[in-house]
């Protein structure tokens, strides 16, 4: 029987004590954070199978690694938005994008404030994680019929994509998968859909790192393991994100649905 670890058990089990454990978690984070296969679902399952729990500081630094990858890959877009907004204000196209990113993160913030405890409890429910993997696969499969008819998002589009990101708080639901898929299904051009998905992730990642730091504190820190893990997460994450962007551009996001379905089925099988 497979039972995912819950938040109350953060201090239970053995913490990361070896470089190998740090490398394993970093590899999983580096790949699954970007590919549409749910990093939270994979990390919960792997930590349960190996019976160890990563310290909060390690998790926070993985979030920082995630942020670094986004800043590197989308550095030109981010620099353009920052420069334009600072010099010309929010009435520019770049200003509109910034407002859409802020608006798009509102659903996730509201969902976490209202249902944070229930969401954390889901991490201990392997059946729910398995079902979430299946749901991710279904949404990804729907993109097979997506048609690109818009090269810009409306404010309504940004809210709907933000709602998808809010659902991805649940383990097994992929943030990148759901947000890109919903944008594509709304008719957004592929490059723009992927770009907005990851710009949307910046406040979410920062918020997650701050929330974990404040509510959990830093314990069980092995600085060298953290450094190794973060470095690997950045390198692997950069490669994974580049691969995903190419796949999205080719209109083949749906290919990940098979993996999600197989993973979900396996998790459900092992949970009984």
Tab-separated table of C-alpha atoms in Angstrom:
chain	number	residue	atom	x	y	z
A	1	UNK	CA	0.000	0.000	0.000
A	2	UNK	CA	1.222	3.459	-0.897
A	3	UNK	CA	0.491	6.387	1.415
A	4	UNK	CA	1.831	9.826	0.610
A	5	UNK	CA	3.373	11.802	3.466
A	6	UNK	CA	1.259	14.521	4.976
A	7	UNK	CA	2.303	17.924	6.207
A	8	UNK	CA	2.034	16.908	9.859
A	9	UNK	CA	4.745	14.361	9.249
A	10	UNK	CA	7.283	16.875	8.044
A	11	UNK	CA	9.479	16.189	10.983
A	12	UNK	CA	9.062	12.433	10.868
A	13	UNK	CA	11.216	9.934	9.055
A	14	UNK	CA	14.799	10.692	8.204
A	15	UNK	CA	15.813	14.016	6.757
A	16	UNK	CA	18.096	14.324	3.775
A	17	UNK	CA	21.443	13.078	5.029
A	18	UNK	CA	23.284	12.168	1.846
A	19	UNK	CA	24.263	13.825	-1.380
A	20	UNK	CA	22.530	11.014	-3.271
A	21	UNK	CA	19.174	11.889	-1.717
A	22	UNK	CA	19.677	15.567	-2.543
A	23	UNK	CA	20.619	14.686	-6.121
A	24	UNK	CA	17.560	12.461	-6.515
A	25	UNK	CA	15.130	15.139	-5.323
A	26	UNK	CA	16.878	17.789	-7.422
A	27	UNK	CA	16.660	15.633	-10.545
A	28	UNK	CA	12.969	14.991	-9.940
A	29	UNK	CA	12.342	18.694	-9.316
A	30	UNK	CA	14.424	19.739	-12.318
A	31	UNK	CA	12.467	17.522	-14.691
A	32	UNK	CA	8.934	17.467	-13.294
A	33	UNK	CA	8.736	21.171	-12.407
A	34	UNK	CA	8.835	21.997	-16.114
A	35	UNK	CA	7.464	19.019	-17.963
A	36	UNK	CA	3.666	18.812	-17.501
A	37	UNK	CA	3.727	15.803	-15.193
A	38	UNK	CA	3.362	17.391	-11.708
A	39	UNK	CA	6.433	17.994	-9.572
A	40	UNK	CA	4.433	17.987	-6.322
A	41	UNK	CA	2.948	14.586	-7.094
A	42	UNK	CA	6.317	13.044	-7.919
A	43	UNK	CA	8.131	14.528	-4.928
A	44	UNK	CA	5.413	13.330	-2.549
A	45	UNK	CA	5.537	9.806	-3.975
A	46	UNK	CA	9.336	9.532	-4.026
A	47	UNK	CA	9.758	10.810	-0.482
A	48	UNK	CA	7.180	8.292	0.690
A	49	UNK	CA	8.765	5.374	-1.154
A	50	UNK	CA	12.245	6.185	0.181
A	51	UNK	CA	10.919	7.139	3.636
A	52	UNK	CA	12.637	10.480	4.017
A	53	UNK	CA	11.464	14.067	4.167
A	54	UNK	CA	13.415	16.978	2.746
A	55	UNK	CA	14.049	19.892	5.135
A	56	UNK	CA	12.034	23.026	4.432
A	57	UNK	CA	15.203	24.970	3.594
A	58	UNK	CA	15.995	22.423	0.885
A	59	UNK	CA	12.481	22.787	-0.555
A	60	UNK	CA	12.782	26.580	-0.482
A	61	UNK	CA	16.100	26.490	-2.321
A	62	UNK	CA	14.571	24.238	-4.972
A	63	UNK	CA	11.930	26.946	-5.408
A	64	UNK	CA	14.744	29.475	-5.767
A	65	UNK	CA	16.307	27.238	-8.414
A	66	UNK	CA	12.976	27.203	-10.231
A	67	UNK	CA	12.896	30.998	-10.164
A	68	UNK	CA	16.462	31.201	-11.479
A	69	UNK	CA	15.564	29.047	-14.493
A	70	UNK	CA	12.570	31.258	-15.357
A	71	UNK	CA	14.667	34.412	-15.025
A	72	UNK	CA	17.329	32.973	-17.338
A	73	UNK	CA	15.041	31.593	-20.047
A	74	UNK	CA	12.692	34.590	-20.115
A	75	UNK	CA	15.273	37.242	-19.211
A	76	UNK	CA	14.648	39.367	-22.317
A	77	UNK	CA	10.873	39.405	-21.819
A	78	UNK	CA	11.182	40.133	-18.098
A	79	UNK	CA	13.726	42.902	-18.730
A	80	UNK	CA	11.474	44.470	-21.363
A	81	UNK	CA	8.442	44.407	-19.065
A	82	UNK	CA	10.431	45.881	-16.175
A	83	UNK	CA	12.030	48.642	-18.240
A	84	UNK	CA	8.829	49.622	-20.044
A	85	UNK	CA	6.666	49.667	-16.920
A	86	UNK	CA	9.243	51.716	-15.014
A	87	UNK	CA	9.624	54.291	-17.808
A	88	UNK	CA	6.192	54.374	-19.465
A	89	UNK	CA	3.794	52.979	-16.878
A	90	UNK	CA	1.062	50.347	-16.969
A	91	UNK	CA	-0.784	51.606	-20.052
A	92	UNK	CA	1.683	49.867	-22.384
A	93	UNK	CA	1.365	46.285	-23.709
A	94	UNK	CA	4.055	45.289	-21.215
A	95	UNK	CA	2.072	46.954	-18.458
A	96	UNK	CA	-0.968	44.957	-19.493
A	97	UNK	CA	1.067	41.749	-19.276
A	98	UNK	CA	2.203	42.647	-15.759
A	99	UNK	CA	-1.384	43.336	-14.698
A	100	UNK	CA	-2.485	40.025	-16.215
A	101	UNK	CA	0.213	38.172	-14.266
A	102	UNK	CA	-0.970	39.801	-11.041
A	103	UNK	CA	-4.638	39.125	-11.816
A	104	UNK	CA	-3.826	35.572	-12.879
A	105	UNK	CA	-2.280	34.810	-9.487
A	106	UNK	CA	-5.324	35.997	-7.558
A	107	UNK	CA	-7.249	32.680	-7.874
A	108	UNK	CA	-4.318	30.717	-6.424
A	109	UNK	CA	-3.905	33.140	-3.540
A	110	UNK	CA	-7.612	32.986	-2.704
A	111	UNK	CA	-7.696	29.189	-3.003
A	112	UNK	CA	-4.724	28.778	-0.667
A	113	UNK	CA	-6.113	31.203	1.904
A	114	UNK	CA	-9.495	29.455	1.940
A	115	UNK	CA	-8.432	25.829	1.509
A	116	UNK	CA	-4.740	25.685	2.469
A	117	UNK	CA	-5.251	23.092	5.212
A	118	UNK	CA	-7.359	20.852	3.000
A	119	UNK	CA	-4.857	21.158	0.155
A	120	UNK	CA	-1.991	20.078	2.417
A	121	UNK	CA	-4.047	17.109	3.606
A	122	UNK	CA	-4.320	15.939	-0.004
A	123	UNK	CA	-0.605	15.117	0.050
A	124	UNK	CA	-1.379	12.212	2.393
A	125	UNK	CA	-4.038	10.786	0.074
A	126	UNK	CA	-2.403	8.576	-2.541
A	127	UNK	CA	-5.754	7.842	-4.183
A	128	UNK	CA	-6.368	11.551	-4.697
A	129	UNK	CA	-2.868	11.985	-6.139
A	130	UNK	CA	-3.473	9.137	-8.574
A	131	UNK	CA	-6.782	10.613	-9.709
A	132	UNK	CA	-5.097	13.999	-10.139
A	133	UNK	CA	-2.475	12.458	-12.424
A	134	UNK	CA	-5.269	10.973	-14.542
A	135	UNK	CA	-7.006	14.356	-14.685
A	136	UNK	CA	-3.796	16.051	-15.802
A	137	UNK	CA	-3.477	13.521	-18.596
A	138	UNK	CA	-7.050	14.190	-19.709
A	139	UNK	CA	-6.531	17.963	-19.902
A	140	UNK	CA	-3.265	17.524	-21.802
A	141	UNK	CA	-4.964	15.186	-24.266
A	142	UNK	CA	-7.586	17.838	-25.031
A	143	UNK	CA	-4.865	20.092	-26.482
A	144	UNK	CA	-4.696	17.738	-29.453
A	145	UNK	CA	-7.584	19.738	-30.921
A	146	UNK	CA	-6.444	23.188	-29.760
A	147	UNK	CA	-6.469	25.909	-32.409
A	148	UNK	CA	-4.284	29.026	-32.242
A	149	UNK	CA	-6.455	32.016	-33.107
A	150	UNK	CA	-5.217	34.724	-30.694
A	151	UNK	CA	-1.731	36.142	-30.196
A	152	UNK	CA	-2.713	38.093	-27.075
A	153	UNK	CA	-4.497	37.203	-23.850
A	154	UNK	CA	-7.518	39.084	-22.604
A	155	UNK	CA	-8.000	39.765	-18.896
A	156	UNK	CA	-10.636	37.034	-18.876
A	157	UNK	CA	-8.094	34.627	-20.365
A	158	UNK	CA	-5.587	35.475	-17.643
A	159	UNK	CA	-8.172	34.789	-14.934
A	160	UNK	CA	-9.119	31.421	-16.454
A	161	UNK	CA	-5.466	30.404	-16.749
A	162	UNK	CA	-5.038	31.573	-13.153
A	163	UNK	CA	-7.905	29.322	-12.056
A	164	UNK	CA	-6.072	26.415	-13.703
A	165	UNK	CA	-2.962	27.339	-11.714
A	166	UNK	CA	-5.039	27.367	-8.524
A	167	UNK	CA	-6.222	23.809	-9.177
A	168	UNK	CA	-2.574	22.815	-9.594
A	169	UNK	CA	-2.058	23.414	-5.871
A	170	UNK	CA	-3.290	19.832	-5.568
A	171	UNK	CA	-0.538	17.194	-5.859
A	172	UNK	CA	-0.727	15.326	-9.141
A	173	UNK	CA	-2.137	18.281	-11.069
A	174	UNK	CA	0.625	19.859	-13.146
A	175	UNK	CA	0.901	23.645	-12.931
A	176	UNK	CA	2.693	24.023	-16.254
A	177	UNK	CA	0.478	21.400	-17.884
A	178	UNK	CA	-2.830	22.893	-16.782
A	179	UNK	CA	-1.939	26.539	-17.398
A	180	UNK	CA	-0.471	25.974	-20.859
A	181	UNK	CA	-3.271	23.585	-21.828
A	182	UNK	CA	-6.028	25.989	-20.774
A	183	UNK	CA	-4.322	28.848	-22.620
A	184	UNK	CA	-4.114	26.703	-25.755
A	185	UNK	CA	-7.753	25.643	-25.426
A	186	UNK	CA	-8.676	29.337	-25.169
A	187	UNK	CA	-7.065	29.769	-28.578
A	188	UNK	CA	-3.877	31.487	-27.433
A	189	UNK	CA	-0.882	31.158	-29.747
A	190	UNK	CA	1.519	28.447	-28.552
A	191	UNK	CA	4.544	30.613	-27.779
A	192	UNK	CA	2.409	33.151	-25.938
A	193	UNK	CA	0.623	30.415	-23.972
A	194	UNK	CA	3.894	28.965	-22.688
A	195	UNK	CA	5.393	32.378	-22.009
A	196	UNK	CA	2.430	33.527	-19.934
A	197	UNK	CA	2.376	30.253	-18.004
A	198	UNK	CA	5.910	30.765	-16.755
A	199	UNK	CA	5.600	34.499	-16.146
A	200	UNK	CA	2.568	33.552	-14.050
A	201	UNK	CA	4.767	31.163	-12.074
A	202	UNK	CA	7.124	33.873	-10.785
A	203	UNK	CA	4.842	35.309	-8.052
A	204	UNK	CA	3.593	31.795	-7.251
A	205	UNK	CA	7.123	30.452	-6.717
A	206	UNK	CA	8.159	33.451	-4.618
A	207	UNK	CA	5.002	33.125	-2.542
A	208	UNK	CA	5.564	29.405	-1.967
A	209	UNK	CA	9.152	29.974	-0.824
A	210	UNK	CA	8.136	32.746	1.581
A	211	UNK	CA	5.182	30.770	2.965
A	212	UNK	CA	7.302	27.685	3.657
A	213	UNK	CA	10.034	29.790	5.263
A	214	UNK	CA	7.616	31.561	7.613
A	215	UNK	CA	5.348	28.673	8.585
A	216	UNK	CA	7.865	25.821	8.772
A	217	UNK	CA	11.209	27.379	9.627
A	218	UNK	CA	14.612	25.951	8.721
A	219	UNK	CA	15.696	22.653	10.256
A	220	UNK	CA	17.858	19.728	9.229
A	221	UNK	CA	20.058	21.859	6.971
A	222	UNK	CA	23.047	20.383	5.156
A	223	UNK	CA	24.445	23.352	3.239
A	224	UNK	CA	26.533	21.279	0.835
A	225	UNK	CA	23.592	19.031	-0.041
A	226	UNK	CA	21.435	22.108	-0.591
A	227	UNK	CA	24.051	23.669	-2.881
A	228	UNK	CA	24.426	20.475	-4.910
A	229	UNK	CA	20.677	19.994	-5.136
A	230	UNK	CA	19.971	23.559	-6.209
A	231	UNK	CA	22.731	23.493	-8.836
A	232	UNK	CA	21.436	20.268	-10.349
A	233	UNK	CA	17.844	21.518	-10.260
A	234	UNK	CA	18.850	24.648	-12.181
A	235	UNK	CA	20.880	22.801	-14.832
A	236	UNK	CA	18.354	20.016	-15.393
A	237	UNK	CA	15.465	22.462	-15.109
A	238	UNK	CA	16.922	24.718	-17.794
A	239	UNK	CA	17.252	21.799	-20.205
A	240	UNK	CA	13.767	20.509	-19.357
A	241	UNK	CA	12.140	23.907	-19.878
A	242	UNK	CA	13.845	24.348	-23.235
A	243	UNK	CA	12.587	20.918	-24.305
A	244	UNK	CA	9.055	21.718	-23.153
A	245	UNK	CA	8.995	25.010	-25.064
A	246	UNK	CA	9.970	23.161	-28.245
A	247	UNK	CA	7.266	20.540	-27.676
A	248	UNK	CA	4.621	23.212	-27.076
A	249	UNK	CA	5.702	25.089	-30.194
A	250	UNK	CA	5.217	21.907	-32.226
A	251	UNK	CA	1.718	21.451	-30.804
A	252	UNK	CA	2.533	18.150	-29.124
A	253	UNK	CA	1.805	18.868	-25.465
A	254	UNK	CA	-0.700	16.001	-25.534
A	255	UNK	CA	2.092	13.402	-25.709
A	256	UNK	CA	2.562	13.714	-21.937
A	257	UNK	CA	-0.993	12.520	-21.330
A	258	UNK	CA	0.091	8.901	-21.735
A	259	UNK	CA	2.734	9.229	-19.012
A	260	UNK	CA	0.256	10.902	-16.651
A	261	UNK	CA	-2.330	8.185	-17.245
A	262	UNK	CA	0.181	5.394	-16.633
A	263	UNK	CA	1.515	7.087	-13.493
A	264	UNK	CA	-1.977	7.732	-12.177
A	265	UNK	CA	-3.041	4.150	-12.809
A	266	UNK	CA	0.072	2.817	-11.052
A	267	UNK	CA	-0.439	5.082	-8.030
A	268	UNK	CA	-4.074	4.000	-7.736
A	269	UNK	CA	-3.078	0.347	-8.024
A	270	UNK	CA	-0.465	0.675	-5.274
A	271	UNK	CA	-2.768	2.684	-3.008
A	272	UNK	CA	-5.122	-0.253	-2.437
